[in-house]
PDB file of C-alpha atoms in Angstrom:
ATOM      1  CA  MET A 126       0.000   0.000   0.000  1.00  0.00           C
ATOM      2  CA  ILE A 127       1.257   3.492  -0.849  1.00  0.00           C
ATOM      3  CA  LEU A 128       1.553   5.670   2.242  1.00  0.00           C
ATOM      4  CA  HIS A 129       1.909   9.268   3.260  1.00  0.00           C
ATOM      5  CA  SER A 130       4.783   8.982   5.732  1.00  0.00           C
ATOM      6  CA  ASP A 131       6.439  12.409   5.821  1.00  0.00           C
ATOM      7  CA  GLU A 132       3.757  14.473   7.542  1.00  0.00           C
ATOM      8  CA  THR A 133       4.025  16.027  10.993  1.00  0.00           C
ATOM      9  CA  GLN A 134       1.590  17.830  13.247  1.00  0.00           C
ATOM     10  CA  ASP A 135       2.446  20.017  16.221  1.00  0.00           C
ATOM     11  CA  VAL A 136      -0.126  19.617  18.982  1.00  0.00           C
ATOM     12  CA  ASP A 137      -0.541  21.914  21.965  1.00  0.00           C
ATOM     13  CA  VAL A 138      -0.358  19.991  25.241  1.00  0.00           C
ATOM     14  CA  VAL A 139      -1.740  21.541  28.422  1.00  0.00           C
ATOM     15  CA  ASP A 140       1.042  22.954  30.624  1.00  0.00           C
ATOM     16  CA  SER A 141       3.897  21.662  28.456  1.00  0.00           C
ATOM     17  CA  GLY A 142       3.787  23.422  25.089  1.00  0.00           C
ATOM     18  CA  TRP A 143       3.927  21.894  21.637  1.00  0.00           C
ATOM     19  CA  MET A 144       4.362  18.191  20.943  1.00  0.00           C
ATOM     20  CA  ARG A 145       5.387  17.038  17.501  1.00  0.00           C
ATOM     21  CA  MET A 146       3.581  14.014  16.113  1.00  0.00           C
ATOM     22  CA  HIS A 147       4.653  12.065  13.030  1.00  0.00           C
ATOM     23  CA  LEU A 148       1.843  10.812  10.796  1.00  0.00           C
ATOM     24  CA  PHE A 149       1.622   7.697   8.644  1.00  0.00           C
ATOM     25  CA  ARG A 150      -1.504   6.955   6.631  1.00  0.00           C
ATOM     26  CA  PRO A 151      -2.737   5.307   3.439  1.00  0.00           C
ATOM     27  CA  ALA A 152      -2.373   7.565   0.402  1.00  0.00           C
ATOM     28  CA  ARG A 153      -5.759   6.551  -0.984  1.00  0.00           C
ATOM     29  CA  GLN A 154      -8.945   8.426  -0.245  1.00  0.00           C
ATOM     30  CA  GLY A 155     -10.971   7.348   2.743  1.00  0.00           C
ATOM     31  CA  ARG A 156     -11.158   7.461   6.508  1.00  0.00           C
ATOM     32  CA  PHE A 157      -9.447   4.897   8.686  1.00  0.00           C
ATOM     33  CA  PRO A 158      -9.182   3.848  12.341  1.00  0.00           C
ATOM     34  CA  GLY A 159      -6.508   5.705  14.275  1.00  0.00           C
ATOM     35  CA  VAL A 160      -3.565   4.270  16.220  1.00  0.00           C
ATOM     36  CA  LEU A 161      -1.532   6.359  18.647  1.00  0.00           C
ATOM     37  CA  LEU A 162       1.886   4.693  18.623  1.00  0.00           C
ATOM     38  CA  PHE A 163       4.188   5.378  21.557  1.00  0.00           C
ATOM     39  CA  SER A 164       7.891   4.900  20.961  1.00  0.00           C
ATOM     40  CA  GLU A 165      10.650   3.533  23.147  1.00  0.00           C
ATOM     41  CA  ILE A 166      12.963   5.909  25.026  1.00  0.00           C
ATOM     42  CA  TYR A 167      14.823   6.919  21.843  1.00  0.00           C
ATOM     43  CA  GLN A 168      11.804   8.706  20.321  1.00  0.00           C
ATOM     44  CA  VAL A 169      10.917   8.399  16.622  1.00  0.00           C
ATOM     45  CA  THR A 170      13.799   6.290  15.346  1.00  0.00           C
ATOM     46  CA  ALA A 171      14.053   4.544  11.986  1.00  0.00           C
ATOM     47  CA  PRO A 172      12.763   1.236  13.432  1.00  0.00           C
ATOM     48  CA  ILE A 173       9.797   3.053  15.004  1.00  0.00           C
ATOM     49  CA  ARG A 174       9.051   4.723  11.670  1.00  0.00           C
ATOM     50  CA  ARG A 175       9.118   1.327   9.963  1.00  0.00           C
ATOM     51  CA  LEU A 176       6.760  -0.057  12.609  1.00  0.00           C
ATOM     52  CA  ALA A 177       4.379   2.873  12.119  1.00  0.00           C
ATOM     53  CA  ALA A 178       4.457   2.380   8.354  1.00  0.00           C
ATOM     54  CA  MET A 179       3.758  -1.332   8.732  1.00  0.00           C
ATOM     55  CA  ILE A 180       0.665  -0.632  10.847  1.00  0.00           C
ATOM     56  CA  ALA A 181      -0.511   2.120   8.503  1.00  0.00           C
ATOM     57  CA  GLY A 182      -0.125  -0.281   5.598  1.00  0.00           C
ATOM     58  CA  HIS A 183      -2.909  -2.392   7.088  1.00  0.00           C
ATOM     59  CA  GLY A 184      -5.313   0.525   6.771  1.00  0.00           C
ATOM     60  CA  TYR A 185      -4.772   2.763   9.793  1.00  0.00           C
ATOM     61  CA  VAL A 186      -3.894   6.371  10.458  1.00  0.00           C
ATOM     62  CA  VAL A 187      -0.893   6.200  12.774  1.00  0.00           C
ATOM     63  CA  THR A 188       0.540   9.074  14.784  1.00  0.00           C
ATOM     64  CA  VAL A 189       3.776   8.868  16.743  1.00  0.00           C
ATOM     65  CA  PRO A 190       4.377  11.592  19.362  1.00  0.00           C
ATOM     66  CA  GLU A 191       7.810  12.688  20.488  1.00  0.00           C
ATOM     67  CA  VAL A 192       7.608  11.564  24.103  1.00  0.00           C
ATOM     68  CA  TYR A 193      10.282  13.954  25.396  1.00  0.00           C
ATOM     69  CA  HIS A 194       9.091  17.074  23.607  1.00  0.00           C
ATOM     70  CA  GLU A 195       9.436  19.201  26.755  1.00  0.00           C
ATOM     71  CA  TYR A 196      13.123  18.356  27.085  1.00  0.00           C
ATOM     72  CA  GLU A 197      14.461  17.934  23.538  1.00  0.00           C
ATOM     73  CA  PRO A 198      14.074  20.072  20.379  1.00  0.00           C
ATOM     74  CA  ALA A 199      11.453  18.888  17.894  1.00  0.00           C
ATOM     75  CA  GLY A 200      12.828  16.166  15.667  1.00  0.00           C
ATOM     76  CA  THR A 201      15.380  14.873  18.176  1.00  0.00           C
ATOM     77  CA  VAL A 202      16.177  11.176  17.881  1.00  0.00           C
ATOM     78  CA  LEU A 203      18.348   9.593  20.561  1.00  0.00           C
ATOM     79  CA  ASN A 204      20.984   7.144  19.394  1.00  0.00           C
ATOM     80  CA  TYR A 205      20.938   3.443  20.150  1.00  0.00           C
ATOM     81  CA  ASP A 206      24.120   3.696  22.192  1.00  0.00           C
ATOM     82  CA  ALA A 207      25.160   4.182  25.809  1.00  0.00           C
ATOM     83  CA  ALA A 208      24.732   7.954  25.717  1.00  0.00           C
ATOM     84  CA  GLY A 209      21.317   7.726  24.089  1.00  0.00           C
ATOM     85  CA  THR A 210      20.192   5.045  26.505  1.00  0.00           C
ATOM     86  CA  ASP A 211      21.347   7.045  29.512  1.00  0.00           C
ATOM     87  CA  ARG A 212      19.590  10.180  28.257  1.00  0.00           C
ATOM     88  CA  GLY A 213      16.375   8.327  27.459  1.00  0.00           C
ATOM     89  CA  ASN A 214      16.247   6.586  30.823  1.00  0.00           C
ATOM     90  CA  THR A 215      17.038   9.813  32.671  1.00  0.00           C
ATOM     91  CA  LEU A 216      14.162  11.600  30.947  1.00  0.00           C
ATOM     92  CA  LYS A 217      11.844   8.643  31.534  1.00  0.00           C
ATOM     93  CA  PHE A 218      12.209   9.190  35.270  1.00  0.00           C
ATOM     94  CA  THR A 219      12.287  13.005  35.021  1.00  0.00           C
ATOM     95  CA  LYS A 220       8.971  13.522  33.274  1.00  0.00           C
ATOM     96  CA  PRO A 221       5.900  13.485  35.581  1.00  0.00           C
ATOM     97  CA  VAL A 222       3.311  10.796  34.972  1.00  0.00           C
ATOM     98  CA  ALA A 223       0.665  13.515  34.624  1.00  0.00           C
ATOM     99  CA  ALA A 224       2.642  14.939  31.702  1.00  0.00           C
ATOM    100  CA  TYR A 225       2.668  11.565  29.956  1.00  0.00           C
ATOM    101  CA  ASP A 226      -1.102  11.398  30.443  1.00  0.00           C
ATOM    102  CA  ALA A 227      -1.566  14.928  29.081  1.00  0.00           C
ATOM    103  CA  ASP A 228       0.413  13.940  25.998  1.00  0.00           C
ATOM    104  CA  ALA A 229      -1.839  10.946  25.448  1.00  0.00           C
ATOM    105  CA  GLN A 230      -4.996  13.033  25.815  1.00  0.00           C
ATOM    106  CA  ALA A 231      -3.753  15.647  23.356  1.00  0.00           C
ATOM    107  CA  GLY A 232      -2.500  13.020  20.934  1.00  0.00           C
ATOM    108  CA  LEU A 233      -5.760  11.084  20.954  1.00  0.00           C
ATOM    109  CA  THR A 234      -7.788  14.244  20.423  1.00  0.00           C
ATOM    110  CA  ALA A 235      -5.641  15.363  17.505  1.00  0.00           C
ATOM    111  CA  LEU A 236      -5.785  11.903  15.947  1.00  0.00           C
ATOM    112  CA  GLN A 237      -9.537  11.608  16.351  1.00  0.00           C
ATOM    113  CA  GLU A 238     -10.003  15.014  14.726  1.00  0.00           C
ATOM    114  CA  HIS A 239      -7.711  14.269  11.788  1.00  0.00           C
ATOM    115  CA  PRO A 240      -9.678  14.270   8.501  1.00  0.00           C
ATOM    116  CA  ALA A 241      -8.375  10.800   7.596  1.00  0.00           C
ATOM    117  CA  CYS A 242      -9.465   9.230  10.908  1.00  0.00           C
ATOM    118  CA  ASP A 243     -12.905   7.665  11.218  1.00  0.00           C
ATOM    119  CA  GLY A 244     -13.020   8.295  14.964  1.00  0.00           C
ATOM    120  CA  ARG A 245     -12.096   4.820  16.167  1.00  0.00           C
ATOM    121  CA  LEU A 246      -8.955   4.792  18.304  1.00  0.00           C
ATOM    122  CA  GLY A 247      -6.400   2.313  19.563  1.00  0.00           C
ATOM    123  CA  THR A 248      -2.942   2.542  21.075  1.00  0.00           C
ATOM    124  CA  PHE A 249       0.265   0.636  20.451  1.00  0.00           C
ATOM    125  CA  GLY A 250       3.623   0.886  22.171  1.00  0.00           C
ATOM    126  CA  VAL A 251       6.975  -0.736  22.791  1.00  0.00           C
ATOM    127  CA  CYS A 252       9.019  -0.604  25.998  1.00  0.00           C
ATOM    128  CA  LEU A 253       8.344   2.835  27.528  1.00  0.00           C
ATOM    129  CA  GLY A 254       5.680   3.191  24.865  1.00  0.00           C
ATOM    130  CA  GLY A 255       4.092  -0.079  25.932  1.00  0.00           C
ATOM    131  CA  HIS A 256       3.466   1.387  29.357  1.00  0.00           C
ATOM    132  CA  LEU A 257       2.127   4.621  27.854  1.00  0.00           C
ATOM    133  CA  ALA A 258      -0.173   2.680  25.541  1.00  0.00           C
ATOM    134  CA  TYR A 259      -1.435   0.783  28.592  1.00  0.00           C
ATOM    135  CA  ARG A 260      -2.191   3.989  30.503  1.00  0.00           C
ATOM    136  CA  ALA A 261      -3.915   5.502  27.473  1.00  0.00           C
ATOM    137  CA  VAL A 262      -6.582   2.792  27.606  1.00  0.00           C
ATOM    138  CA  LEU A 263      -7.958   4.593  30.647  1.00  0.00           C
ATOM    139  CA  ASP A 264      -9.329   7.090  28.123  1.00  0.00           C
ATOM    140  CA  PRO A 265     -12.802   5.769  27.193  1.00  0.00           C
ATOM    141  CA  ARG A 266     -12.224   6.730  23.556  1.00  0.00           C
ATOM    142  CA  VAL A 267      -9.628   3.964  23.223  1.00  0.00           C
ATOM    143  CA  SER A 268     -11.029   0.618  22.121  1.00  0.00           C
ATOM    144  CA  ALA A 269      -7.874  -1.501  22.266  1.00  0.00           C
ATOM    145  CA  ALA A 270      -4.165  -1.436  23.076  1.00  0.00           C
ATOM    146  CA  ALA A 271      -1.170  -3.573  22.119  1.00  0.00           C
ATOM    147  CA  CYS A 272       1.623  -3.204  24.669  1.00  0.00           C
ATOM    148  CA  PHE A 273       4.976  -4.752  23.777  1.00  0.00           C
ATOM    149  CA  TYR A 274       7.572  -5.138  26.537  1.00  0.00           C
ATOM    150  CA  PRO A 275       5.905  -2.447  28.681  1.00  0.00           C
ATOM    151  CA  THR A 276       8.521  -1.244  31.133  1.00  0.00           C
ATOM    152  CA  ASP A 277       7.959  -0.329  34.774  1.00  0.00           C
ATOM    153  CA  ILE A 278       4.341  -1.507  35.042  1.00  0.00           C
ATOM    154  CA  HIS A 279       5.107  -4.321  37.480  1.00  0.00           C
ATOM    155  CA  SER A 280       7.288  -2.075  39.660  1.00  0.00           C
ATOM    156  CA  ALA A 281       5.103   1.072  39.444  1.00  0.00           C
ATOM    157  CA  THR A 282       8.225   3.173  38.828  1.00  0.00           C
ATOM    158  CA  LEU A 283       7.370   5.257  35.764  1.00  0.00           C
ATOM    159  CA  GLY A 284       7.947   8.996  35.818  1.00  0.00           C
ATOM    160  CA  GLU A 285       9.189  11.602  38.252  1.00  0.00           C
ATOM    161  CA  GLY A 286       9.741  10.097  41.681  1.00  0.00           C
ATOM    162  CA  ARG A 287       9.575   6.627  40.123  1.00  0.00           C
ATOM    163  CA  SER A 288       5.995   6.237  41.256  1.00  0.00           C
ATOM    164  CA  ASP A 289       3.034   5.490  38.994  1.00  0.00           C
ATOM    165  CA  ASP A 290      -0.464   4.175  39.590  1.00  0.00           C
ATOM    166  CA  SER A 291      -1.022   2.338  36.310  1.00  0.00           C
ATOM    167  CA  LEU A 292      -2.083  -1.010  37.767  1.00  0.00           C
ATOM    168  CA  THR A 293      -4.212   0.625  40.450  1.00  0.00           C
ATOM    169  CA  GLN A 294      -5.928   2.863  37.938  1.00  0.00           C
ATOM    170  CA  MET A 295      -6.689  -0.066  35.675  1.00  0.00           C
ATOM    171  CA  ALA A 296      -8.036  -2.159  38.542  1.00  0.00           C
ATOM    172  CA  ASP A 297     -10.317   0.672  39.601  1.00  0.00           C
ATOM    173  CA  SER A 298     -11.472   1.480  36.073  1.00  0.00           C
ATOM    174  CA  SER A 299     -14.771   0.199  34.728  1.00  0.00           C
ATOM    175  CA  GLY A 300     -14.091   1.546  31.242  1.00  0.00           C
ATOM    176  CA  GLY A 301     -11.281   1.304  28.755  1.00  0.00           C
ATOM    177  CA  GLY A 302     -10.623  -1.076  25.915  1.00  0.00           C
ATOM    178  CA  ARG A 303      -9.075  -4.476  25.396  1.00  0.00           C
ATOM    179  CA  ILE A 304      -5.385  -4.838  26.202  1.00  0.00           C
ATOM    180  CA  ARG A 305      -2.788  -7.268  24.929  1.00  0.00           C
ATOM    181  CA  THR A 306       0.658  -7.270  26.500  1.00  0.00           C
ATOM    182  CA  PHE A 307       3.672  -8.991  24.983  1.00  0.00           C
ATOM    183  CA  PRO A 308       5.583 -10.958  26.148  1.00  0.00           C
ATOM    184  CA  MET A 309       3.708 -12.897  28.796  1.00  0.00           C
ATOM    185  CA  PRO A 310       4.129 -12.101  32.501  1.00  0.00           C
ATOM    186  CA  ASP A 311       7.536 -12.719  34.070  1.00  0.00           C
ATOM    187  CA  ASP A 312       6.736 -16.162  35.426  1.00  0.00           C
ATOM    188  CA  ARG A 313       6.102 -17.452  31.907  1.00  0.00           C
ATOM    189  CA  ARG A 314       8.971 -15.753  30.054  1.00  0.00           C
ATOM    190  CA  SER A 315      11.755 -18.265  30.670  1.00  0.00           C
ATOM    191  CA  ALA A 316       9.783 -21.134  29.177  1.00  0.00           C
ATOM    192  CA  HIS A 317       9.431 -19.210  25.924  1.00  0.00           C
ATOM    193  CA  GLY A 318      12.957 -17.831  25.744  1.00  0.00           C
ATOM    194  CA  TRP A 319      12.088 -14.153  26.234  1.00  0.00           C
ATOM    195  CA  LYS A 320      14.767 -11.887  27.616  1.00  0.00           C
ATOM    196  CA  ARG A 321      14.909  -8.455  29.177  1.00  0.00           C
ATOM    197  CA  SER A 322      14.970  -5.558  26.709  1.00  0.00           C
ATOM    198  CA  PRO A 323      18.600  -4.691  25.865  1.00  0.00           C
ATOM    199  CA  HIS A 324      18.088  -1.000  26.620  1.00  0.00           C
ATOM    200  CA  ALA A 325      16.310  -1.416  29.943  1.00  0.00           C
ATOM    201  CA  THR A 326      18.509  -0.700  32.926  1.00  0.00           C
ATOM    202  CA  SER A 327      18.762  -3.187  35.766  1.00  0.00           C
ATOM    203  CA  GLY A 328      15.633  -3.232  37.900  1.00  0.00           C
ATOM    204  CA  THR A 329      13.395  -1.419  35.402  1.00  0.00           C
ATOM    205  CA  ARG A 330      11.407  -4.440  34.264  1.00  0.00           C
TER     206      ARG A 330
END
């Protein structure tokens, strides 16, 4: 499928300024379900762009926000090296959880209002993004989430102060959509050969 994959949109987020989102969508006419794709700690890297394009190729409008927009200039991509990993993990624990939630709210609203979106919404994320996709399901507009290697959920250590309420919020919520997390919980990983993410620091999974 031919895609539009070079579009961006700057979205105003309450209390934190502008957040750049990268858009991927079918080039043909029509309206499609929307997917808010949250990246890993390195922001919108080439592998994340390929993932977004793959999803869009199945008939979705995909937007990828820059998760550290308050701390890095628009367009910043952190390298897959020690320095990039250190910077990404530092920012992961610097940014308040409320700011992550505000990003999700603004991103979902912008996606839902995009002319190519039919109003249906889902979330998708890897590593840090898996956790953010999980939290975004608390928004009743989200019908489903796919959360790959979601970091810090089990330890409740996302964000400033390393203290989040993701599991508590989900347990207390009567709304939200369907969630799939990959891989399986820790007690089933070893039997299937899954390993800790190579860019997760010790104790963050």
